[in-house]
mmCIF file of C-alpha atoms and ligand atoms in Angstrom:
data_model
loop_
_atom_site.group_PDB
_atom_site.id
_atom_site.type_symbol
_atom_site.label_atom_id
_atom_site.label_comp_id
_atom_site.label_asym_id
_atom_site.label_seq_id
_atom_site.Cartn_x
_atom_site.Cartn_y
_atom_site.Cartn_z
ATOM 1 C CA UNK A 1 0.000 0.000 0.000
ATOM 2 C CA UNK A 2 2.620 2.096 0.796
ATOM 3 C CA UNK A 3 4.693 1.146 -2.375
ATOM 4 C CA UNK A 4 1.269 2.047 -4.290
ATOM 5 C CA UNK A 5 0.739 5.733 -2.444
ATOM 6 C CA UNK A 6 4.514 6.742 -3.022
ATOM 7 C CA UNK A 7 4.329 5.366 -6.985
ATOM 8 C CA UNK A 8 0.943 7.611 -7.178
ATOM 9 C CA UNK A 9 2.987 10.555 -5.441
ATOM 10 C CA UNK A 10 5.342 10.248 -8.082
ATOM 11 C CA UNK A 11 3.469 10.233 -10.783
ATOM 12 C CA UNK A 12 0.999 13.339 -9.945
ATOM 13 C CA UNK A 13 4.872 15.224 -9.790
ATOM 14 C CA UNK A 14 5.510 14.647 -12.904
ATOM 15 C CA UNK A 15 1.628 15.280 -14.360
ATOM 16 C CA UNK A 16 1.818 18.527 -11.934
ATOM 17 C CA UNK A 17 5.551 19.700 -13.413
ATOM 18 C CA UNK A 18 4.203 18.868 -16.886
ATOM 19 C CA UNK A 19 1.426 21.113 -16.786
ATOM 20 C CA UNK A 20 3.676 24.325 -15.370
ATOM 21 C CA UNK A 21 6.199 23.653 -18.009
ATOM 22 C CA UNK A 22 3.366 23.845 -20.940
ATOM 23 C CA UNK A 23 2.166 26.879 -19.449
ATOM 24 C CA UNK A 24 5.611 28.171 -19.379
ATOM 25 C CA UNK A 25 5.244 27.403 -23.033
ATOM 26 C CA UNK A 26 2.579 29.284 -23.723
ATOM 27 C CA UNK A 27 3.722 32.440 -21.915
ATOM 28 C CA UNK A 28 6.662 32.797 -23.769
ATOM 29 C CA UNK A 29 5.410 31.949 -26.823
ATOM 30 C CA UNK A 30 3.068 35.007 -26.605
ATOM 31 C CA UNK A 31 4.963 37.153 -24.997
ATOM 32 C CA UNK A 32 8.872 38.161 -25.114
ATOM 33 C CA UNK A 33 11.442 39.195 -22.162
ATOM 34 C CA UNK A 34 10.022 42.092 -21.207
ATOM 35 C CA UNK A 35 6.603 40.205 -21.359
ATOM 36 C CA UNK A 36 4.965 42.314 -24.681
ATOM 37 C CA UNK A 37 3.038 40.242 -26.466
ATOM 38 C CA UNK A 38 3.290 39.868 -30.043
ATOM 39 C CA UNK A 39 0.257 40.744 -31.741
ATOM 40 C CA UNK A 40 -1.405 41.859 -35.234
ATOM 41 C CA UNK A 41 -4.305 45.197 -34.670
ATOM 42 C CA UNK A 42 -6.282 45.942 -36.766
ATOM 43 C CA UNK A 43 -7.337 50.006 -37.100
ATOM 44 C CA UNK A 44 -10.325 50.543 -39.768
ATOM 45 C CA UNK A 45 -11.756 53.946 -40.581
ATOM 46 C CA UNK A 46 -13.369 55.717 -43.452
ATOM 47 C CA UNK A 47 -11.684 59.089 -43.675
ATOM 48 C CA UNK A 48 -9.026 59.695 -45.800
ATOM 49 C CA UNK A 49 -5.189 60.073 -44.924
ATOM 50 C CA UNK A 50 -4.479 63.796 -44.322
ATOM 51 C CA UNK A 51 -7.787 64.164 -41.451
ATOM 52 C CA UNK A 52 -7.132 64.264 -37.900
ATOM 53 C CA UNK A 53 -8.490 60.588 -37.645
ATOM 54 C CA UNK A 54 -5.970 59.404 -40.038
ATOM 55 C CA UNK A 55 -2.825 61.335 -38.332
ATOM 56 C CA UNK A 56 -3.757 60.065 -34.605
ATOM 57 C CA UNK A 57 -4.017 56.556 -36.104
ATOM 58 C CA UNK A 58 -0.564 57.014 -37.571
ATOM 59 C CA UNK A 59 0.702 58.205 -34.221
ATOM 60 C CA UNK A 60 -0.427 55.350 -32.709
ATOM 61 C CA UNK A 61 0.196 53.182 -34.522
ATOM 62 C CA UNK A 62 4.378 54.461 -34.560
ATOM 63 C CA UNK A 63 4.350 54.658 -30.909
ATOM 64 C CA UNK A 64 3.512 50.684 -30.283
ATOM 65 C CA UNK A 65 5.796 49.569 -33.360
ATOM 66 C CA UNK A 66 8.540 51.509 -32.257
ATOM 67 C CA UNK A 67 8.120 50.607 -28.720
ATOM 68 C CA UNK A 68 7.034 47.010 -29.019
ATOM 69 C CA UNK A 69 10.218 46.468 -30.738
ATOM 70 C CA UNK A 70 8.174 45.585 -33.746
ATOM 71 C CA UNK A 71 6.372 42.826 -31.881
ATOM 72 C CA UNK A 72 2.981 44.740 -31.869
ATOM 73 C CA UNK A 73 1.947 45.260 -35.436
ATOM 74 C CA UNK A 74 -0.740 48.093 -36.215
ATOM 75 C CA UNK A 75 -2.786 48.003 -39.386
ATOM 76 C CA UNK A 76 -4.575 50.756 -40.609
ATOM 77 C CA UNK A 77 -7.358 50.610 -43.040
ATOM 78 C CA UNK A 78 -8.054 53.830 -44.235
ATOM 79 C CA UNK A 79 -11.160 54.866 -46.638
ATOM 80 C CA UNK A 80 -13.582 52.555 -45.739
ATOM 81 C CA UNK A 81 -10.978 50.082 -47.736
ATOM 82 C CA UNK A 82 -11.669 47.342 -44.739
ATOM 83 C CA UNK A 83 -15.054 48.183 -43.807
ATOM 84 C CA UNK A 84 -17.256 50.964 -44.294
ATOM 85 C CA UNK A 85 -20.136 52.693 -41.823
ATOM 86 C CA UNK A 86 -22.320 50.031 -42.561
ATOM 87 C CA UNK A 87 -19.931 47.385 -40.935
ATOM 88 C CA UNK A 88 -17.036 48.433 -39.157
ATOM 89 C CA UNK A 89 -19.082 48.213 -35.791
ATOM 90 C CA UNK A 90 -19.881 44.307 -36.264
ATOM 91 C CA UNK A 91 -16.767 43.799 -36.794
ATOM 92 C CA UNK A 92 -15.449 45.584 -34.128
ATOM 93 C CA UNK A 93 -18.051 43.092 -31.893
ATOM 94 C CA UNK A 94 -16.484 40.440 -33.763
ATOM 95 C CA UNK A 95 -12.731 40.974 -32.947
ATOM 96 C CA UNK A 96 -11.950 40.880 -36.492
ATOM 97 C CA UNK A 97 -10.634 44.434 -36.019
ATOM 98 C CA UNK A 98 -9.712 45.627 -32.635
ATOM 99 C CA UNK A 99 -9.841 49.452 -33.062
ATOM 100 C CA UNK A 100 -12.444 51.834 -34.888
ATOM 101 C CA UNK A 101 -13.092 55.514 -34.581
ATOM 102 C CA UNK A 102 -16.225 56.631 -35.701
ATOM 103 C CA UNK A 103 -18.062 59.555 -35.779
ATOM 104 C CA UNK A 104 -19.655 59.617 -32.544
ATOM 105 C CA UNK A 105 -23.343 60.177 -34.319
ATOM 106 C CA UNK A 106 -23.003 56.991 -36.235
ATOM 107 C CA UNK A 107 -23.802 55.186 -32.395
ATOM 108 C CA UNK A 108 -27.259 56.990 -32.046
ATOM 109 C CA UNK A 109 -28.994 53.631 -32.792
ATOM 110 C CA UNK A 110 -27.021 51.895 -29.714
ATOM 111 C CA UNK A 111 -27.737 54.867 -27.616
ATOM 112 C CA UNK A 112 -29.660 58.457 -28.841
ATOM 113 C CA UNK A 113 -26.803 59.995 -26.439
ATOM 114 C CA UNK A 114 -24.483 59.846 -29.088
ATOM 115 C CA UNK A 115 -26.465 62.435 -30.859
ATOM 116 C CA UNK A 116 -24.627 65.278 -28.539
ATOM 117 C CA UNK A 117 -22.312 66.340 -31.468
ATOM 118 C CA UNK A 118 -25.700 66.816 -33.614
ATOM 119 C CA UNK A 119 -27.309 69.368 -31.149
ATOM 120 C CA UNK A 120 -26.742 72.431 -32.861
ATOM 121 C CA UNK A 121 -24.434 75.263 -31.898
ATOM 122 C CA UNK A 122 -23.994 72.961 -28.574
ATOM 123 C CA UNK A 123 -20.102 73.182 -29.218
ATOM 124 C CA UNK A 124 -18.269 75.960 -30.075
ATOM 125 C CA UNK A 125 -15.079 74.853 -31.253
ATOM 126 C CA UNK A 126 -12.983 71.464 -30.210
ATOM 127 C CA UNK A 127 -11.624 72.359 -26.846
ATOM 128 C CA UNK A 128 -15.356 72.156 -25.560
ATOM 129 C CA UNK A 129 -15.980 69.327 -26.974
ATOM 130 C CA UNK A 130 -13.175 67.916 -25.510
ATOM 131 C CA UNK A 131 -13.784 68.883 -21.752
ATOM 132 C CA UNK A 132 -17.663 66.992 -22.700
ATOM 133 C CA UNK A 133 -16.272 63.845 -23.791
ATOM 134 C CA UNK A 134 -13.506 64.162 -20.889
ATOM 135 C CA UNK A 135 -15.817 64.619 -18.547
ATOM 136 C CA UNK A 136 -18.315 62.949 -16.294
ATOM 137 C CA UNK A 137 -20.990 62.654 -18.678
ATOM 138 C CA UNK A 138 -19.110 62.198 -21.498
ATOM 139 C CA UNK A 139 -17.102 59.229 -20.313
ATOM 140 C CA UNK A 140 -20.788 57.987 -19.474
ATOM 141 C CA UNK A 141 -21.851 57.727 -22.282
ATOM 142 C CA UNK A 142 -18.587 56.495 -23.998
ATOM 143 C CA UNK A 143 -18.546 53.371 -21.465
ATOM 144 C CA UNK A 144 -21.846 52.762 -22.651
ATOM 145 C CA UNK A 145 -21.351 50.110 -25.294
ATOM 146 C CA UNK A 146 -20.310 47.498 -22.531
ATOM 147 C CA UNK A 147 -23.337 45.550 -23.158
ATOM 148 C CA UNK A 148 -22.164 44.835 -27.064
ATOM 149 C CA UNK A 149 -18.213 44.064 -25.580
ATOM 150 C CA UNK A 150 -17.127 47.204 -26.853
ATOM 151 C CA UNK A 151 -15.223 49.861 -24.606
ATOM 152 C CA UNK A 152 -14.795 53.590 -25.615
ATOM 153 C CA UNK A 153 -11.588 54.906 -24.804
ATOM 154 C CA UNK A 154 -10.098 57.984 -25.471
ATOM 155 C CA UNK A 155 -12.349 61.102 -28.075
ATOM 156 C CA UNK A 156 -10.388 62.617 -30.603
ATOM 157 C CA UNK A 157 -11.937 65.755 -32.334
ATOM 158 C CA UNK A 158 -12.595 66.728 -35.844
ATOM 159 C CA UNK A 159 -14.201 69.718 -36.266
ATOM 160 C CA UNK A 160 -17.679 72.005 -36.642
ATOM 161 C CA UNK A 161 -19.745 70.845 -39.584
ATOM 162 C CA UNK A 162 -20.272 72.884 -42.827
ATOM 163 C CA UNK A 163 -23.250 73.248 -45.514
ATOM 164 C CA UNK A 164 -22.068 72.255 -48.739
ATOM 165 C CA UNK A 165 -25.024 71.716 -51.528
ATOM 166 C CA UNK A 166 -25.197 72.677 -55.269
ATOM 167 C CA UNK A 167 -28.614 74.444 -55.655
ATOM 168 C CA UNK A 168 -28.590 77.699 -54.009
ATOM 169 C CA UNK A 169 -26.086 79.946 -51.734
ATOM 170 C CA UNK A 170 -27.840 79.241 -48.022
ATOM 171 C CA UNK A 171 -27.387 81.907 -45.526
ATOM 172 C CA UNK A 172 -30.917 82.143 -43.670
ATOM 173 C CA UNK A 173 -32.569 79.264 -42.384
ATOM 174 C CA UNK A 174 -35.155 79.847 -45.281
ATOM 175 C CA UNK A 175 -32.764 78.804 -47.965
ATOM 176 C CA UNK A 176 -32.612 75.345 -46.994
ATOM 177 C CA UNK A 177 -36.296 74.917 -47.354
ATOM 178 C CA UNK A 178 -37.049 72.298 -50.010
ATOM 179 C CA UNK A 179 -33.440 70.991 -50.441
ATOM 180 C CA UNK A 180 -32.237 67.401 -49.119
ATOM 181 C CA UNK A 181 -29.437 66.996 -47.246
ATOM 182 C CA UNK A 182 -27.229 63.609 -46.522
ATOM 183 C CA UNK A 183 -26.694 62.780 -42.400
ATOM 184 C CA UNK A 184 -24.230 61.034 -40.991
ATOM 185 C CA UNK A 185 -27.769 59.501 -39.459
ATOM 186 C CA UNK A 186 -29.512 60.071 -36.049
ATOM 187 C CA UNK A 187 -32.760 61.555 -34.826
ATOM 188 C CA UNK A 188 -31.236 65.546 -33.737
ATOM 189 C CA UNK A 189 -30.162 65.794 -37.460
ATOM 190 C CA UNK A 190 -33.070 64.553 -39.002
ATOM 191 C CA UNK A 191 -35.434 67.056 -36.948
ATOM 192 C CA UNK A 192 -32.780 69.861 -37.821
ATOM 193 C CA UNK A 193 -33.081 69.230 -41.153
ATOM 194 C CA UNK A 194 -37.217 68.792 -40.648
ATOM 195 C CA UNK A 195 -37.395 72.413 -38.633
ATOM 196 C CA UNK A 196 -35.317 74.207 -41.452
ATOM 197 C CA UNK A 197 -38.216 72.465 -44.100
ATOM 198 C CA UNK A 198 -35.377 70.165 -45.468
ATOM 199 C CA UNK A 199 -35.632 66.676 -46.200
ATOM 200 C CA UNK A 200 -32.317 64.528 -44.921
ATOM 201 C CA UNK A 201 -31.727 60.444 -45.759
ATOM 202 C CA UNK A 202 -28.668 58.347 -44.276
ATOM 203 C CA UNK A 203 -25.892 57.787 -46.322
ATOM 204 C CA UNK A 204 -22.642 55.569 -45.878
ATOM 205 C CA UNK A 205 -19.546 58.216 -46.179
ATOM 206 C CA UNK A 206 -17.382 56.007 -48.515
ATOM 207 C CA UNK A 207 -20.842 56.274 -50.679
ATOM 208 C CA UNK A 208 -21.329 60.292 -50.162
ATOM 209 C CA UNK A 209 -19.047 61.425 -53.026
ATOM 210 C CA UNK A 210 -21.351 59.357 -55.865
ATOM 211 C CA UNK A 211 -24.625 60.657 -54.049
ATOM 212 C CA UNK A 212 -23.637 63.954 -54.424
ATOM 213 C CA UNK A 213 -22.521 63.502 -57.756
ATOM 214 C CA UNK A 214 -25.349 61.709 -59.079
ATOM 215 C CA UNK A 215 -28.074 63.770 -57.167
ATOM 216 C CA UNK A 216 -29.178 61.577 -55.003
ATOM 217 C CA UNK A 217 -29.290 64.345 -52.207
ATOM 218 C CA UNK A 218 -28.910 67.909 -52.814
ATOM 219 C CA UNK A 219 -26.201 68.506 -49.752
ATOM 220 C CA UNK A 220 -24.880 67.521 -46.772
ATOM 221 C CA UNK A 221 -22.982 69.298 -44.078
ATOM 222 C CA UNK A 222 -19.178 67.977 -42.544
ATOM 223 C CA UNK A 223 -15.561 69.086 -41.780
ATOM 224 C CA UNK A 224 -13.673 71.178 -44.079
ATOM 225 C CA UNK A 225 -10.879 68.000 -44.151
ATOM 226 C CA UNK A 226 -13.645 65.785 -45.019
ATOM 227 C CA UNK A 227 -15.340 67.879 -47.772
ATOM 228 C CA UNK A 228 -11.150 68.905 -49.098
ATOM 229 C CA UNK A 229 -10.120 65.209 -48.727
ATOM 230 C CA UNK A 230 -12.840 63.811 -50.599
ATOM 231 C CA UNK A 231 -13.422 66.317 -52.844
ATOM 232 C CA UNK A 232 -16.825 66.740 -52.151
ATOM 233 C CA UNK A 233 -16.478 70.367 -53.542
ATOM 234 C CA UNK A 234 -15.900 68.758 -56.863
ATOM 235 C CA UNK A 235 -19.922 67.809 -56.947
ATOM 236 C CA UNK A 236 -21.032 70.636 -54.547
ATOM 237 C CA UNK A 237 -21.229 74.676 -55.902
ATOM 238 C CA UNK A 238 -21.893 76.510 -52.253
ATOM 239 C CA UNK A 239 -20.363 76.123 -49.015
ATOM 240 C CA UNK A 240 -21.971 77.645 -45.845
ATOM 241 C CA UNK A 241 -19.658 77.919 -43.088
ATOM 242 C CA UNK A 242 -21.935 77.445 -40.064
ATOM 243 C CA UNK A 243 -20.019 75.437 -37.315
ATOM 244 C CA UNK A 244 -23.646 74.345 -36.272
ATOM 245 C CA UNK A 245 -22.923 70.496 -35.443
ATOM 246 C CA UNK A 246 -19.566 68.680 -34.950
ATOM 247 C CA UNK A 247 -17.380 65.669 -36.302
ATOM 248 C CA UNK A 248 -16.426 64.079 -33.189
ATOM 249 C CA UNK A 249 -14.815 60.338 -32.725
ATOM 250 C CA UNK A 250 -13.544 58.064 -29.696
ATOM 251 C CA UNK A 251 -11.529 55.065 -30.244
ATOM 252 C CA UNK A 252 -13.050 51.936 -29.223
ATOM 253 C CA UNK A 253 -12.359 48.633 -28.844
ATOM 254 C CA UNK A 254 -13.418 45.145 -28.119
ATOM 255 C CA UNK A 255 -13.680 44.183 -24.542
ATOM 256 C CA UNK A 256 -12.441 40.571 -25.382
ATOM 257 C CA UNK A 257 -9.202 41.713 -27.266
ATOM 258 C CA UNK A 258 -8.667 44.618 -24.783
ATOM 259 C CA UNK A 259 -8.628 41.876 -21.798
ATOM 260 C CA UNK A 260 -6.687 39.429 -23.429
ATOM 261 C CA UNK A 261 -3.296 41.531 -23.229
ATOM 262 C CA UNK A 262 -1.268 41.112 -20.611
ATOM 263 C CA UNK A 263 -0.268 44.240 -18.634
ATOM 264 C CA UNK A 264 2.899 45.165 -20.122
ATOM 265 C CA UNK A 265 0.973 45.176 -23.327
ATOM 266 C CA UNK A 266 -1.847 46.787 -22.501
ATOM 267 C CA UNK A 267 0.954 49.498 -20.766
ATOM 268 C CA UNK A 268 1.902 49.884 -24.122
ATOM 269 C CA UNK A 269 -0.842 50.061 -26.103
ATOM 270 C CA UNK A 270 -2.632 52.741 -24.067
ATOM 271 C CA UNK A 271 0.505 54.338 -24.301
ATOM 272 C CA UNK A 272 0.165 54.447 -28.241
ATOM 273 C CA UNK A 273 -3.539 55.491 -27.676
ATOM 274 C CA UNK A 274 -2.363 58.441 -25.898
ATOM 275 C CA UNK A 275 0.170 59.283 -28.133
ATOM 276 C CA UNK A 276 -2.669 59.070 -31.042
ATOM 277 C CA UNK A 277 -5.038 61.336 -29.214
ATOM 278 C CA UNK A 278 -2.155 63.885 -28.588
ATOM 279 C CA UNK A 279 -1.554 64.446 -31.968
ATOM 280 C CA UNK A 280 -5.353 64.025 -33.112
ATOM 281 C CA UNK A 281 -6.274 66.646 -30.772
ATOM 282 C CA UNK A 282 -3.114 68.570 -31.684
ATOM 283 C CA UNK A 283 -3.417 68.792 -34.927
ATOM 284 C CA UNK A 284 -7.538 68.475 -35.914
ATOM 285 C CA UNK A 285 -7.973 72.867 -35.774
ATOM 286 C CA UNK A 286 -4.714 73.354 -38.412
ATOM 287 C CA UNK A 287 -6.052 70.386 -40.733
ATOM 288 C CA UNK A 288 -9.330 71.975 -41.001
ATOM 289 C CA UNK A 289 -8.055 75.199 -41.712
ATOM 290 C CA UNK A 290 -5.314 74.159 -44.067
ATOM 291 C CA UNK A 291 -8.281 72.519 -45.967
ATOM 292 C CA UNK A 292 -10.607 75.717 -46.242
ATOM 293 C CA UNK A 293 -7.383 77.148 -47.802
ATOM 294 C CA UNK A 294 -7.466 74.305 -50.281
ATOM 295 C CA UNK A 295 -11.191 74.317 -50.904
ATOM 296 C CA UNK A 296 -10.835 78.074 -51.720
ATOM 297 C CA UNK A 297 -7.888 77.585 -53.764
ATOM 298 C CA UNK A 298 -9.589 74.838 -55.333
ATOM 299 C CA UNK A 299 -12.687 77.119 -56.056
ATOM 300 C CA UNK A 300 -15.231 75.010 -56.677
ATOM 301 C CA UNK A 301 -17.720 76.301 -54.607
ATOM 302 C CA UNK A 302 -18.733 79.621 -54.020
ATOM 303 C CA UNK A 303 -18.070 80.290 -49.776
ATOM 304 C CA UNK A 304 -20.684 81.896 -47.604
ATOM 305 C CA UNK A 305 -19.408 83.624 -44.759
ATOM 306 C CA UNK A 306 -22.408 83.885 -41.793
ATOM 307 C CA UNK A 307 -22.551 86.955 -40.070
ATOM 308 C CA UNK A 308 -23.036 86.583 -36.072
ATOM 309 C CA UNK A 309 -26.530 88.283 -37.052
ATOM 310 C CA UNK A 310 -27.475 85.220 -39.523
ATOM 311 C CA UNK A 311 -25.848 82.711 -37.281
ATOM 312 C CA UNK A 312 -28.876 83.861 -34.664
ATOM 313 C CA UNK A 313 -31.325 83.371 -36.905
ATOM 314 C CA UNK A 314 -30.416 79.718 -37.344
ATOM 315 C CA UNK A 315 -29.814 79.369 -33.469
ATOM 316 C CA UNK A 316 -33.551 80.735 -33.141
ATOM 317 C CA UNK A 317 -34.935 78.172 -35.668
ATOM 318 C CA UNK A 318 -33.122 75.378 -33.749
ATOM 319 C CA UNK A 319 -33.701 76.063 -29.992
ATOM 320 C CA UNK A 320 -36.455 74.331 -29.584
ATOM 321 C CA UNK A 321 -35.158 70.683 -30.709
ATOM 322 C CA UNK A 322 -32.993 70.979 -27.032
ATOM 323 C CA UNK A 323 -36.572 70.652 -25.606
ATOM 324 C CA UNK A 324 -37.422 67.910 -27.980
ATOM 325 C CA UNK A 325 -34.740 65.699 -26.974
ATOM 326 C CA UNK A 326 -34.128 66.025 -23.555
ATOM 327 C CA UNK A 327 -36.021 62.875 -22.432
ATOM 328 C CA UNK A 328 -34.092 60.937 -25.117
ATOM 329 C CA UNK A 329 -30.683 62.684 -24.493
ATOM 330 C CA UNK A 330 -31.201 63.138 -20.775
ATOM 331 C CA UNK A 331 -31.454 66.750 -19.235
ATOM 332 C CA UNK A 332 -27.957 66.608 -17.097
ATOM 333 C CA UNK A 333 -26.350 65.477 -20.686
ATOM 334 C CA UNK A 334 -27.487 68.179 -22.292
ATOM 335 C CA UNK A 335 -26.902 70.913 -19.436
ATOM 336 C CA UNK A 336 -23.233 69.416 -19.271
ATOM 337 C CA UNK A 337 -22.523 69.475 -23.184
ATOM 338 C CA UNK A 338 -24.205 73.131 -23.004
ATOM 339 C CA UNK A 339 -22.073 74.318 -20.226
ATOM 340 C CA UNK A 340 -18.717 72.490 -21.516
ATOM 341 C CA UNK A 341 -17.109 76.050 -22.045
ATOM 342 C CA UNK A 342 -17.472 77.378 -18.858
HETATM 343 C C1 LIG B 401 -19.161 61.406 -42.212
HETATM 344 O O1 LIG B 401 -19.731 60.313 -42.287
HETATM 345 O O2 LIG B 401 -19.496 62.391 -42.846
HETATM 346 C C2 LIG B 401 -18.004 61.558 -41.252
HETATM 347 O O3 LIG B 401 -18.537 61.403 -40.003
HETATM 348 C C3 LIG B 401 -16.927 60.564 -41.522
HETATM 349 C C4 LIG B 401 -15.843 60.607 -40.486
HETATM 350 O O4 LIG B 401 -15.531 59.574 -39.928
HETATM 351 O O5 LIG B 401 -15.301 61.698 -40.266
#
């Protein structure tokens, strides 16, 4: 018996020292001395290359190859040339890309919060819009994609949105009447557009250009580096500059991904996300302007500058969809994006 107990002994040692060693195994095989793991992310967006999106990603994407040693490789799929509007979020719940950063508006179907860059005039250039999404109720509403496995991380501006269409100049609220307009979709655009006696459809961004062209909408209304970068002016003959609603994005990613790196990794890679969002918050105000210096060099489209007079009128017009939406939005979101300024 005792001859059986010591033989038994001996072999759960060796089972037991077994199993650490093939752990051992797999730790090193995913990770290297200093414990970084080597991995393949991929980033997908639909903006072109010279956008604030575009030069954060690049950032980013430098800081973890350069600091991983090359171990942590960062794809970027600019253009919608991975996926598009219509799919980059599934895929994002799927893991088969681990970072996206969409304009914030594109999530009003997961949550109608996400329509806060839509209320008009809420914003009046990207440092408020920053201190929102930094702030209490801003990282609320970011964190609230949990449900889905998705975690929003860190908001990187764009800019105030412009009029662009190729019927009329607009510079009263009266001149849009009649016209349709493309959204970048969600419920405070749509009743913009319906108070100013527009019309307004949904369309993908990688499929704005050939709507424009082809008439399928009249206008639509976004950054000056999105209407220089994709040449929107090409198809459009006025430009209104109105700064009335903003191009805002947050990087997210998947929950499962994000928890499967170790901590050094995970060090790292927020460490690149920072770095990203330095330089997309850096650089987002000088990229718009150096594209209104384009678009007017360009001159394609014949520019409307708003006096502070006409920019009341529209503010008038507008006030009352605050009221509309604050069950939907939620008063204390709306008082806080209002009050982001002060
Ligand atoms: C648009 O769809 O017009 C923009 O939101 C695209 C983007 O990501 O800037």
């Amino acid at each position: 018996m005792k001859k059986l107990s010591i033989f038994l002994l001996f072999v759960l040692s060796i089972f037991v020292l077994g199993a650490c060693q093939s752990d051992e195994k797999v730790a090193v095989s995913g990770a290297s001395g200093d414990g970084v793991q080597e991995l393949t992310i991929k980033f997908a967006h639909v903006v072109a290359e010279n956008t604030p999106k575009h030069q954060g990603a690049l950032a980013m994407k430098e800081y973890i190859e350069k600091e991983s040693d090359g171990k942590i490789k960062v794809e970027i799929y600019p253009n919608s040339s991975l996926f598009g509007d219509q799919d980059e979020y599934q895929n994002l719940v799927a893991n088969n890309i681990q970072f996206i950063a969409p304009d914030l508006t594109k999530f009003v179907g997961n949550n109608p919060q996400f329509n806060v860059p839509a209320l008009p005039f809420a914003f009046a250039n990207d440092e408020e819009a920053i201190a929102f999404w930094d702030g209490e109720k801003g990282q609320e509403v970011l964190s609230s994609l949990k449900g889905d496995g998705v975690l929003g991380l860190s908001m990187w501006p764009n800019g105030g949105k412009h009029l662009t269409n190729n019927k009329h100049a607009i510079s009263t609220p009266a001149d849009l009447k009649g016209l349709k307009f493309r959204t970048q979709g969600g419920q405070v655009l749509e009743s913009m557009y319906t108070a100013l006696g527009a019309g307004s459809e949904s369309i993908p961004f990688g499929e704005l250009y050939t709507a424009l062209d082809q008439g399928v909408v009249d206008g639509q209304e976004n950054t000056f580096s999105n209407i220089e970068s994709k040449k929107f002016d090409e198809v459009q003959k006025y430009m209104t500059v109105m700064n009335h609603t903003r191009v805002d994005y947050a990087v997210f990613t998947n929950t499962k991904f994000w928890d499967s790196m170790n901590e050094a990794t995970k060090a790292l890679v927020e460490a690149g996300i920072a770095a990203g969002t330095e330089v997309a918050r850096a650089e987002a105000k000088s990229l718009n302007e150096q594209a209104l210096v384009k678009i007017k060099e360009r001159g394609n489209v014949e520019i409307v500058e708003l006096t502070p007079e006409q920019i009341e009128e529209f503010k008038k017009v507008l006030e009352p969809i605050y009221a509309e939406y604050e069950d939907e939005i939620g008063a204390d979101i709306i008082e806080a994006a209002r009050n982001a300024g002060e």
